[in-house]
PDB file of C-alpha atoms in Angstrom:
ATOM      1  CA  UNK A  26      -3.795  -9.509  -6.383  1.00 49.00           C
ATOM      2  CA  UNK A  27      -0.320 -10.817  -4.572  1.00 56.00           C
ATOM      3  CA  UNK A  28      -0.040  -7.681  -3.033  1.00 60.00           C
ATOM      4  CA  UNK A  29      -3.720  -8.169  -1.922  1.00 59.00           C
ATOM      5  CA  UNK A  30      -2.824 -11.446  -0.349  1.00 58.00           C
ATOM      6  CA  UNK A  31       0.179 -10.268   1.514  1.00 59.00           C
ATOM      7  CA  UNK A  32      -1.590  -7.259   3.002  1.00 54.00           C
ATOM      8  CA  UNK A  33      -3.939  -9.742   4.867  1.00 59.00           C
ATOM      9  CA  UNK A  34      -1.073 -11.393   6.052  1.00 58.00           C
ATOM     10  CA  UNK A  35       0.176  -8.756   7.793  1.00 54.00           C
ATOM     11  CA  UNK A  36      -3.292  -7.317   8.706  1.00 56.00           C
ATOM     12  CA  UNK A  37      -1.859  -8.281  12.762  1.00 57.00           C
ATOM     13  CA  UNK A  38      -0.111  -4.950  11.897  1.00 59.00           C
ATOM     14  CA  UNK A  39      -2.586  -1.983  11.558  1.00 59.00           C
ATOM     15  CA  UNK A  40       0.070   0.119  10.575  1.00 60.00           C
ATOM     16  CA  UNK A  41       1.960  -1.573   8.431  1.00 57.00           C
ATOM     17  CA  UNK A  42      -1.684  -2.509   6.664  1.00 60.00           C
ATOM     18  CA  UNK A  43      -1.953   1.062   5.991  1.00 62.00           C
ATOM     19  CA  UNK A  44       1.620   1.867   4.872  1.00 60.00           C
ATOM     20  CA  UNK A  45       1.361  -1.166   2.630  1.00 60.00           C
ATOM     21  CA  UNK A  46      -2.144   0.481   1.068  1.00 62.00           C
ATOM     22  CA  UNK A  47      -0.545   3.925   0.868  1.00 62.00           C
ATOM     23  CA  UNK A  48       2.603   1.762  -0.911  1.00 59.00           C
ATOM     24  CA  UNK A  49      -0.042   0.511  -3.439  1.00 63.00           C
ATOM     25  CA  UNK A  50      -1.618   3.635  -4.177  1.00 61.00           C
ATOM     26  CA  UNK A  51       1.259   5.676  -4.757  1.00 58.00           C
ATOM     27  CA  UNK A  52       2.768   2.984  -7.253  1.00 61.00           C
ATOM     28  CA  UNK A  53      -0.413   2.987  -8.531  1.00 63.00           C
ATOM     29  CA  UNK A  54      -0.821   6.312  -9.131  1.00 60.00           C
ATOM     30  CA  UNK A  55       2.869   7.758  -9.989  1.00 58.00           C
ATOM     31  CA  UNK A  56       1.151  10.909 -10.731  1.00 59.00           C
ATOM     32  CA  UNK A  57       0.483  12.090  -6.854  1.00 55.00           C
ATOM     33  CA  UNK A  58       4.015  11.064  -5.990  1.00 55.00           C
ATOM     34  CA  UNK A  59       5.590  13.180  -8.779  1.00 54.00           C
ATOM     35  CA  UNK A  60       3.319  15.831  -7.805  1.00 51.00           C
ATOM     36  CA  UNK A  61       5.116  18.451  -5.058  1.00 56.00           C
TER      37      UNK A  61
END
């Protein structure tokens, strides 16, 4: 939920709001990033 939190933060930055959510998912799910 921290990572929640910071996102809104930031949310004057569109772009970094959606690099930050892309961040997220991948860590999230490992599996997409390993895929090529």
């Amino acid at each position: 939920m921290s990572e929640r939190a910071s996102l809104d933060s930031q949310d004057s930055s569109p772009t970094m709001r959606v690099r930050s959510q892309r961040h997220v998912r991948s860590r999230k799910m490992p599996d997409s990033t390993s895929a090529p």
